[in-house]
Tab-separated table of C-alpha atoms (C1' of nucleotides) in Angstrom:
chain	number	residue	atom	x	y	z
A	1	MET	CA	94.895	-59.881	98.070
A	2	ALA	CA	92.805	-59.403	95.363
A	3	GLU	CA	93.866	-56.126	94.013
A	4	ALA	CA	97.892	-57.667	94.584
A	5	THR	CA	96.256	-60.326	91.783
A	6	GLU	CA	95.078	-57.289	89.448
A	7	VAL	CA	98.266	-55.846	89.557
A	8	ALA	CA	100.586	-58.672	89.086
A	9	SER	CA	98.296	-59.982	86.233
A	10	GLY	CA	98.474	-56.246	84.189
A	11	LEU	CA	101.982	-55.599	84.767
A	12	LEU	CA	102.394	-59.361	83.045
A	13	ALA	CA	99.863	-58.617	80.300
A	14	TRP	CA	101.658	-55.137	79.441
A	15	PHE	CA	105.237	-56.262	79.452
A	16	VAL	CA	104.448	-58.711	76.747
A	17	LEU	CA	103.384	-56.309	74.614
A	18	HIS	CA	105.723	-53.229	75.397
A	19	ALA	CA	108.815	-54.550	76.785
A	20	ARG	CA	112.381	-53.196	74.708
A	21	ASP	CA	114.149	-55.385	72.976
A	22	LEU	CA	117.037	-55.673	75.623
A	23	PRO	CA	120.126	-57.803	74.121
A	24	TRP	CA	120.366	-59.485	77.477
A	25	ARG	CA	116.707	-60.569	77.790
A	26	HIS	CA	118.052	-62.638	74.788
A	27	SER	CA	120.513	-64.412	77.193
A	28	ARG	CA	119.828	-68.041	78.191
A	29	ASP	CA	122.565	-68.581	80.906
A	30	ALA	CA	122.378	-66.485	84.029
A	31	TYR	CA	126.278	-64.942	83.059
A	32	GLY	CA	124.784	-62.686	80.304
A	33	ILE	CA	122.219	-61.265	82.731
A	34	TRP	CA	124.522	-61.585	85.903
A	35	VAL	CA	126.819	-58.909	83.410
A	36	SER	CA	123.927	-57.073	82.791
A	37	GLU	CA	122.923	-56.369	86.115
A	38	VAL	CA	126.016	-55.177	87.497
A	39	MET	CA	126.655	-52.969	84.745
A	40	LEU	CA	122.922	-51.644	85.152
A	41	GLN	CA	123.580	-50.695	88.644
A	42	GLN	CA	122.915	-46.430	88.846
A	43	THR	CA	123.602	-46.886	85.197
A	44	GLN	CA	120.761	-46.108	82.118
A	45	VAL	CA	120.062	-48.765	80.014
A	46	GLN	CA	121.243	-46.844	76.692
A	47	THR	CA	124.796	-46.122	78.356
A	48	VAL	CA	125.151	-50.233	79.018
A	49	ILE	CA	123.913	-51.553	75.679
A	50	PRO	CA	127.232	-51.038	73.859
A	51	TYR	CA	129.536	-52.192	76.936
A	52	TRP	CA	127.448	-55.205	76.953
A	53	HIS	CA	127.959	-56.334	74.067
A	54	ARG	CA	131.745	-55.357	74.081
A	55	TRP	CA	132.233	-57.548	77.026
A	56	MET	CA	130.119	-60.261	76.500
A	57	ARG	CA	132.144	-60.645	73.100
A	58	GLN	CA	135.686	-60.547	74.767
A	59	LEU	CA	134.715	-62.594	77.799
A	60	PRO	CA	131.762	-65.134	76.686
A	61	THR	CA	132.341	-66.998	80.037
A	62	ILE	CA	132.981	-66.917	83.877
A	63	GLY	CA	135.808	-69.013	82.727
A	64	ASP	CA	137.192	-66.072	80.517
A	65	LEU	CA	136.387	-63.228	82.991
A	66	ALA	CA	137.947	-65.637	86.066
A	67	ASN	CA	141.271	-65.130	84.261
A	68	ALA	CA	141.280	-61.689	82.317
A	69	PRO	CA	143.960	-59.315	83.079
A	70	GLU	CA	143.241	-56.553	85.185
A	71	GLU	CA	143.845	-54.074	82.463
A	72	GLN	CA	141.334	-55.831	80.342
A	73	LEU	CA	138.522	-55.097	82.675
A	74	LEU	CA	139.479	-51.722	83.263
A	75	LYS	CA	139.689	-51.310	79.368
A	76	LEU	CA	136.017	-53.070	78.656
A	77	TRP	CA	134.610	-50.984	81.950
A	78	GLU	CA	136.286	-47.777	80.326
A	79	GLY	CA	133.943	-45.122	80.956
A	80	LEU	CA	131.011	-46.362	83.204
A	81	GLY	CA	132.113	-45.179	86.177
A	82	TYR	CA	132.434	-47.394	89.722
A	83	TYR	CA	135.389	-49.087	88.523
A	84	SER	CA	134.698	-51.532	91.509
A	85	ARG	CA	131.950	-53.322	90.026
A	86	ALA	CA	134.389	-54.399	87.189
A	87	ARG	CA	136.999	-55.924	89.906
A	88	ASN	CA	134.327	-57.148	91.945
A	89	LEU	CA	132.841	-58.817	88.906
A	90	GLN	CA	136.419	-60.585	88.351
A	91	LYS	CA	136.279	-61.791	92.329
A	92	ALA	CA	133.116	-63.290	92.019
A	93	ALA	CA	134.121	-64.824	89.347
A	94	ARG	CA	137.139	-66.697	90.815
A	95	VAL	CA	134.366	-67.836	93.570
A	96	VAL	CA	131.646	-68.924	91.451
A	97	THR	CA	134.405	-70.800	89.700
A	98	ASP	CA	135.792	-72.400	92.586
A	99	THR	CA	133.235	-72.721	94.762
A	100	HIS	CA	130.158	-73.345	92.768
A	101	GLY	CA	131.677	-75.366	89.769
A	102	GLY	CA	131.206	-72.370	87.416
A	103	ASN	CA	127.595	-72.076	87.752
A	104	VAL	CA	126.082	-68.510	88.945
A	105	PRO	CA	124.785	-69.483	92.275
A	106	SER	CA	120.319	-69.754	92.247
A	107	THR	CA	119.316	-68.666	95.546
A	108	ILE	CA	119.719	-65.091	97.539
A	109	ALA	CA	121.956	-66.641	100.577
A	110	ASP	CA	124.600	-67.783	97.832
A	111	LEU	CA	124.358	-64.426	95.861
A	112	LEU	CA	124.773	-62.405	98.621
A	113	GLU	CA	128.268	-63.821	99.136
A	114	LEU	CA	129.188	-62.721	95.954
A	115	PRO	CA	131.165	-59.252	95.847
A	116	GLY	CA	129.328	-56.655	94.030
A	117	VAL	CA	126.221	-58.472	94.163
A	118	GLY	CA	123.760	-56.811	97.062
A	119	PRO	CA	120.354	-57.650	97.425
A	120	TYR	CA	118.554	-55.792	94.490
A	121	THR	CA	121.435	-57.836	91.872
A	122	ALA	CA	120.937	-61.340	94.130
A	123	GLY	CA	116.720	-60.746	93.614
A	124	ALA	CA	117.674	-60.166	90.093
A	125	ILE	CA	119.739	-63.046	89.067
A	126	ALA	CA	117.313	-65.241	91.094
A	127	SER	CA	114.085	-64.044	89.275
A	128	LEU	CA	115.464	-63.186	85.988
A	129	ALA	CA	117.486	-65.940	85.194
A	130	TYR	CA	116.237	-68.797	87.377
A	131	ASN	CA	112.829	-67.805	87.587
A	132	GLN	CA	112.914	-67.993	91.185
A	133	PRO	CA	110.150	-66.437	93.219
A	134	GLU	CA	112.106	-63.417	94.979
A	135	PRO	CA	111.265	-60.053	94.974
A	136	LEU	CA	113.548	-57.061	93.950
A	137	VAL	CA	113.669	-52.876	94.556
A	138	ASP	CA	115.397	-50.971	92.296
A	139	GLY	CA	114.751	-47.622	91.513
A	140	ASN	CA	112.281	-47.810	89.481
A	141	VAL	CA	110.467	-50.214	91.244
A	142	ALA	CA	110.501	-48.188	94.268
A	143	ARG	CA	109.410	-45.005	92.544
A	144	VAL	CA	106.452	-47.620	90.901
A	145	LEU	CA	105.738	-48.733	94.449
A	146	THR	CA	105.518	-45.844	96.279
A	147	ARG	CA	102.964	-44.376	93.884
A	148	LEU	CA	100.529	-47.488	94.054
A	149	ARG	CA	100.275	-47.485	97.913
A	150	MET	CA	101.342	-43.576	98.196
A	151	ILE	CA	104.431	-44.590	100.341
A	152	GLU	CA	105.155	-41.052	101.778
A	153	GLY	CA	108.845	-41.552	103.223
A	154	ASP	CA	112.019	-41.847	101.764
A	155	PRO	CA	112.732	-45.036	99.651
A	156	ARG	CA	116.144	-44.205	101.138
A	157	GLU	CA	115.523	-44.897	104.253
A	158	PRO	CA	115.528	-48.554	105.960
A	159	GLU	CA	111.962	-48.391	107.548
A	160	THR	CA	110.300	-47.562	104.274
A	161	LYS	CA	112.833	-49.735	102.432
A	162	ALA	CA	111.657	-52.568	104.090
A	163	THR	CA	108.448	-51.674	103.171
A	164	LEU	CA	108.772	-51.428	99.753
A	165	TRP	CA	110.400	-54.828	99.655
A	166	SER	CA	107.623	-56.084	101.412
A	167	ILE	CA	105.007	-54.707	98.873
A	168	ALA	CA	107.159	-56.428	96.325
A	169	THR	CA	107.077	-59.903	98.100
A	170	GLN	CA	103.186	-59.704	98.085
A	171	LEU	CA	103.442	-59.250	94.392
A	172	ILE	CA	105.511	-62.267	93.552
A	173	LYS	CA	103.663	-64.286	95.939
A	174	ALA	CA	100.127	-63.379	93.865
A	175	THR	CA	102.028	-63.797	91.008
A	176	GLY	CA	102.732	-67.473	92.228
A	177	LYS	CA	99.001	-67.448	92.225
A	178	LEU	CA	98.449	-66.676	88.845
A	179	HIS	CA	95.754	-69.435	86.922
A	180	SER	CA	97.806	-68.462	83.732
A	181	VAL	CA	100.351	-66.010	82.712
A	182	PRO	CA	101.499	-65.119	78.966
A	183	SER	CA	104.476	-65.901	77.827
A	184	THR	CA	107.240	-63.869	75.712
A	185	PRO	CA	110.668	-64.228	74.094
A	186	LEU	CA	112.309	-61.773	76.316
A	187	ALA	CA	111.795	-63.281	79.513
A	188	ARG	CA	111.492	-67.056	80.959
A	189	GLY	CA	108.929	-67.494	83.789
A	190	ARG	CA	106.417	-65.505	85.395
A	191	PHE	CA	108.477	-64.241	88.148
A	192	SER	CA	110.908	-62.928	85.906
A	193	ILE	CA	108.129	-61.207	83.965
A	194	LEU	CA	106.445	-59.780	86.626
A	195	ASN	CA	109.886	-58.193	88.054
A	196	GLN	CA	111.196	-56.756	84.834
A	197	ALA	CA	107.491	-55.777	84.027
A	198	LEU	CA	107.755	-53.445	87.433
A	199	MET	CA	111.368	-51.895	86.395
A	200	GLU	CA	110.418	-51.574	82.846
A	201	LEU	CA	107.093	-49.825	83.545
A	202	GLY	CA	109.526	-47.713	86.029
A	203	ALA	CA	111.444	-46.954	83.311
A	204	THR	CA	109.438	-46.039	80.640
A	205	VAL	CA	105.671	-44.761	81.906
A	206	CYS	CA	106.106	-44.502	85.647
A	207	THR	CA	109.038	-42.264	84.661
A	208	SER	CA	110.322	-39.624	87.930
A	209	ARG	CA	109.433	-36.448	85.432
A	210	ALA	CA	106.488	-36.595	83.435
A	211	PRO	CA	104.828	-39.729	83.827
A	212	SER	CA	102.913	-41.225	81.142
A	213	CYS	CA	100.234	-41.965	83.304
A	214	ASP	CA	97.571	-42.665	80.494
A	215	GLN	CA	99.893	-45.295	78.997
A	216	CYS	CA	99.856	-47.082	82.871
A	217	PRO	CA	98.386	-50.558	83.007
A	218	ILE	CA	98.150	-50.259	86.983
A	219	ARG	CA	96.554	-47.012	86.861
A	220	LYS	CA	93.389	-48.549	88.354
A	221	SER	CA	95.175	-49.323	91.393
A	222	CYS	CA	97.441	-46.314	91.621
A	223	GLN	CA	96.482	-44.536	94.691
A	224	ALA	CA	98.972	-41.647	93.843
A	225	PHE	CA	97.182	-41.368	90.409
A	226	ALA	CA	93.513	-41.329	92.175
A	227	SER	CA	95.015	-38.856	94.227
A	228	GLY	CA	96.345	-36.904	91.385
A	229	ALA	CA	99.663	-36.583	93.522
A	230	VAL	CA	102.011	-38.867	91.026
A	231	GLU	CA	104.644	-36.460	91.073
A	232	ARG	CA	104.651	-36.201	94.727
A	233	PHE	CA	106.561	-39.876	95.051
A	234	PRO	CA	108.648	-40.914	95.610
A	235	ALA	CA	109.936	-38.564	98.818
A	236	LEU	CA	113.422	-38.195	98.013
A	237	ALA	CA	115.435	-36.458	100.145
A	238	PRO	CA	117.470	-33.685	98.791
A	239	ARG	CA	120.779	-34.410	97.734
A	240	VAL	CA	124.329	-32.462	99.469
A	241	LYS	CA	124.960	-29.536	97.133
A	242	ALA	CA	128.482	-30.284	95.092
A	243	THR	CA	131.522	-29.094	96.105
A	244	ARG	CA	133.081	-27.334	93.414
A	245	LEU	CA	136.984	-28.367	92.780
A	246	ARG	CA	139.600	-27.356	90.155
A	247	TYR	CA	142.705	-28.725	88.998
A	248	ALA	CA	145.243	-28.095	86.417
A	249	VAL	CA	145.734	-31.241	83.801
A	250	VAL	CA	149.074	-30.972	81.954
A	251	VAL	CA	148.979	-32.476	78.525
A	252	LEU	CA	152.988	-32.970	77.978
A	253	ARG	CA	154.709	-33.849	74.484
A	254	ARG	CA	158.822	-34.921	74.342
A	255	SER	CA	159.098	-36.216	70.779
A	256	GLY	CA	155.601	-37.455	69.846
A	257	LYS	CA	154.783	-39.047	73.271
A	258	TRP	CA	152.398	-38.275	76.174
A	259	PHE	CA	153.195	-38.518	79.783
A	260	LEU	CA	150.861	-40.262	81.752
A	261	ARG	CA	150.216	-42.102	85.326
A	262	GLN	CA	148.938	-44.525	86.442
A	263	ARG	CA	146.482	-44.501	89.548
A	264	GLY	CA	147.645	-46.331	92.646
A	265	ALA	CA	146.289	-48.462	94.885
A	266	GLY	CA	144.181	-46.826	97.147
A	267	ASP	CA	143.168	-44.009	95.077
A	268	VAL	CA	139.862	-43.695	93.605
A	269	ASN	CA	139.721	-45.266	90.296
A	270	HIS	CA	143.185	-46.792	90.657
A	271	GLY	CA	144.601	-48.719	87.869
A	272	LEU	CA	143.110	-46.151	85.500
A	273	TRP	CA	145.420	-43.917	83.886
A	274	GLU	CA	145.387	-39.607	83.684
A	275	PHE	CA	147.105	-36.774	82.608
A	276	PRO	CA	149.150	-35.428	85.319
A	277	GLN	CA	147.001	-33.206	87.280
A	278	LEU	CA	147.089	-30.436	90.001
A	279	GLU	CA	144.893	-28.913	92.129
A	280	LEU	CA	144.077	-25.216	91.713
A	281	ARG	CA	142.790	-22.907	94.471
A	282	LEU	CA	139.421	-21.293	92.971
A	283	ARG	CA	141.629	-18.056	92.910
A	284	PRO	CA	142.887	-16.426	91.014
A	285	ALA	CA	141.156	-17.585	87.996
A	286	ASN	CA	144.567	-17.782	85.229
A	287	PRO	CA	146.873	-20.723	87.183
A	288	VAL	CA	148.956	-20.241	84.783
A	289	ARG	CA	151.771	-19.155	86.776
A	290	GLN	CA	151.350	-22.275	89.644
A	291	VAL	CA	151.033	-24.739	86.704
A	292	ALA	CA	154.271	-23.517	85.353
A	293	GLU	CA	156.146	-23.143	88.576
A	294	TRP	CA	155.157	-26.798	89.154
A	295	LEU	CA	156.651	-28.149	86.136
A	296	ASP	CA	159.250	-25.853	86.032
A	297	ILE	CA	158.840	-24.371	83.165
A	298	THR	CA	158.034	-20.817	81.497
A	299	PRO	CA	154.393	-19.770	81.623
A	300	LYS	CA	154.567	-18.657	77.973
A	301	SER	CA	155.054	-22.694	76.536
A	302	LEU	CA	151.804	-23.362	78.248
A	303	HIS	CA	149.062	-24.158	75.653
A	304	PRO	CA	145.044	-24.149	76.726
A	305	LEU	CA	143.469	-26.234	75.040
A	306	PRO	CA	139.307	-26.499	76.051
A	307	ARG	CA	138.362	-27.549	79.784
A	308	VAL	CA	136.555	-30.395	80.879
A	309	ARG	CA	134.039	-30.353	83.142
A	310	HIS	CA	133.309	-33.994	85.292
A	311	ALA	CA	131.410	-35.021	88.803
A	312	ILE	CA	132.557	-37.660	90.996
A	313	THR	CA	129.024	-37.920	93.453
A	314	ARG	CA	129.981	-34.684	95.459
A	315	TYR	CA	132.343	-32.727	93.802
A	316	GLN	CA	131.712	-30.833	90.187
A	317	ILE	CA	135.265	-30.889	88.604
A	318	THR	CA	136.824	-28.402	86.083
A	319	LEU	CA	139.823	-29.318	84.325
A	320	GLU	CA	141.814	-26.672	83.135
A	321	VAL	CA	144.108	-28.243	80.624
A	322	PHE	CA	146.954	-26.985	79.012
A	323	GLN	CA	149.305	-28.869	76.799
A	324	ALA	CA	152.873	-28.140	76.445
A	325	SER	CA	156.035	-29.407	75.101
A	326	VAL	CA	159.233	-30.600	76.977
A	327	ASP	CA	162.649	-32.006	76.566
A	328	LYS	CA	162.868	-33.771	79.854
A	329	THR	CA	160.705	-35.258	82.648
A	330	PRO	CA	159.715	-32.479	85.341
A	331	VAL	CA	161.019	-33.501	88.436
A	332	ALA	CA	157.489	-32.489	90.136
A	333	LEU	CA	155.591	-35.225	88.540
A	334	GLY	CA	156.954	-38.380	89.516
A	335	ASP	CA	156.363	-41.779	88.813
A	336	GLY	CA	154.780	-42.215	84.753
A	337	GLN	CA	155.395	-43.057	81.613
A	338	TRP	CA	155.980	-41.517	77.816
A	339	LEU	CA	153.393	-43.167	75.574
A	340	THR	CA	152.387	-42.979	72.208
A	341	THR	CA	149.081	-42.450	70.690
A	342	ARG	CA	148.547	-46.180	70.337
A	343	GLU	CA	149.468	-47.511	73.573
A	344	ILE	CA	147.024	-44.511	74.879
A	345	GLU	CA	144.678	-45.521	72.790
A	346	ALA	CA	145.086	-49.293	74.742
A	347	LEU	CA	144.827	-47.708	78.211
A	348	ALA	CA	141.782	-47.184	80.526
A	349	LEU	CA	141.387	-43.558	81.455
A	350	THR	CA	138.518	-41.889	83.061
A	351	SER	CA	135.858	-39.923	80.790
A	352	ALA	CA	137.633	-36.794	81.641
A	353	HIS	CA	140.741	-37.822	80.762
A	354	ARG	CA	139.886	-39.530	77.906
A	355	LYS	CA	138.323	-36.424	76.103
A	356	ILE	CA	141.285	-34.671	76.823
A	357	ALA	CA	143.185	-36.876	74.938
A	358	LEU	CA	140.893	-36.827	72.169
A	359	ASN	CA	141.993	-33.225	72.112
A	360	ALA	CA	144.957	-33.174	72.262
A	361	ILE	CA	145.646	-35.540	69.788
A	362	GLU	CA	143.079	-34.009	67.391
A	363	PRO	CA	142.228	-30.199	68.468
A	364	VAL	CA	138.811	-29.433	67.805
A	365	ASN	CA	137.883	-26.135	66.269
A	366	ILE	CA	136.985	-24.088	69.239
A	367	GLN	CA	134.328	-21.332	68.104
A	368	THR	CA	134.376	-18.320	69.848
A	369	ASP	CA	131.002	-16.987	70.888
B	1	DC	C1'	124.082	-45.635	109.252
B	2	DA	C1'	125.978	-41.860	106.784
B	3	DT	C1'	129.568	-41.659	102.937
B	4	DT	C1'	131.996	-43.028	98.852
B	5	DC	C1'	132.080	-44.558	94.270
B	6	DG	C1'	130.861	-41.962	87.650
B	7	DT	C1'	128.571	-40.890	83.857
B	8	DG	C1'	125.406	-38.906	80.412
B	9	DG	C1'	121.337	-37.069	80.061
B	10	DC	C1'	117.253	-33.987	80.059
B	11	DG	C1'	113.942	-30.082	81.887
C	1	DT	C1'	124.492	-23.396	83.093
C	2	DC	C1'	122.618	-26.469	87.002
C	3	DG	C1'	120.305	-30.492	89.610
C	4	DC	C1'	118.265	-34.284	89.614
C	5	DC	C1'	118.556	-38.990	89.029
C	6	DA	C1'	119.940	-43.847	86.626
C	7	DA	C1'	118.334	-52.020	86.543
C	8	DG	C1'	122.873	-50.213	94.166
C	9	DA	C1'	127.315	-52.575	97.077
C	10	DA	C1'	130.680	-51.479	99.912
C	11	DT	C1'	132.340	-49.626	103.892
DNA sequence: CATTCGTGGCG
DNA sequence: TCGCCAAGAAT
């Protein structure tokens, strides 16, 4: 295990010199670290930073989170995606309040009981916040370790996953045996430093595309580097090709207000607000007639706004947007509310519908090619 | 165990 | 324009 020791000490030394100064690395309480970890699930650091600041300013303690109204949570999460993360965070805050005396637990078993906390996040909280000798494997660590040891399998498969957690555990054990460790204001304790170093290396040096092996502190131990095969790892299976969908979105105005609906329980993104939308067939190309019939208004009253594209995992969605002024609520729209601009600003919309709102309220000049 | 859940950036 | 992917978890 001399090699694991060398890797661990190399990572620690590198981290204290090259760590990014991320805001949650100054958090001294586990709550701030926990919030950052949940926000960072499948989400990049640069995206998370402003959200984390706003969240911690408005909900500085677990008690604040446990008592916050759902619309505040969703507004704070607006645009981050995976909105169930916000609701799970609050459920977990209530569990912490009710059964852990308001203190974020420090053991893996207790952490795994919390909604929204899985193997990775449990390891992250235990090691980063409490410096417990617990391993973690996220996408970054999987990339670093598959390259380090030339692990051929897909990191998403259970067998490969087990191998990676085992290697991460070896590194934690080696870290525990180091005689001396460097210190940094950005992490407290050797296990916290090691795990953050693994992730930091994956995020900034051992990147998916165009890795900077010349700047890697552990390249002498890296089997893939020695074989000139770094970019062959990790061997991820190709994703399912996205299915294309088209929707018409209607921005209806009536005496200075806009019509929006709230997604209901059981829906994807429930609790979020949106302009009414209608699924379109891919043909015909021009959906004006279909939309006009849906709303029972004349086609000429529909005015196009810039189309908006977005994706929900395996769906690639194009939104064809139309604006119209009406004097009554079209029957087909069902429940919804007529709202002012100011009211809409205070609601949580998906990113696509927030863009539509901005386009409708402050129309951009469309440059024709 | 396979699928689902968002979004923005980048080559 | 398009595919890929980023500090994963729940069902």
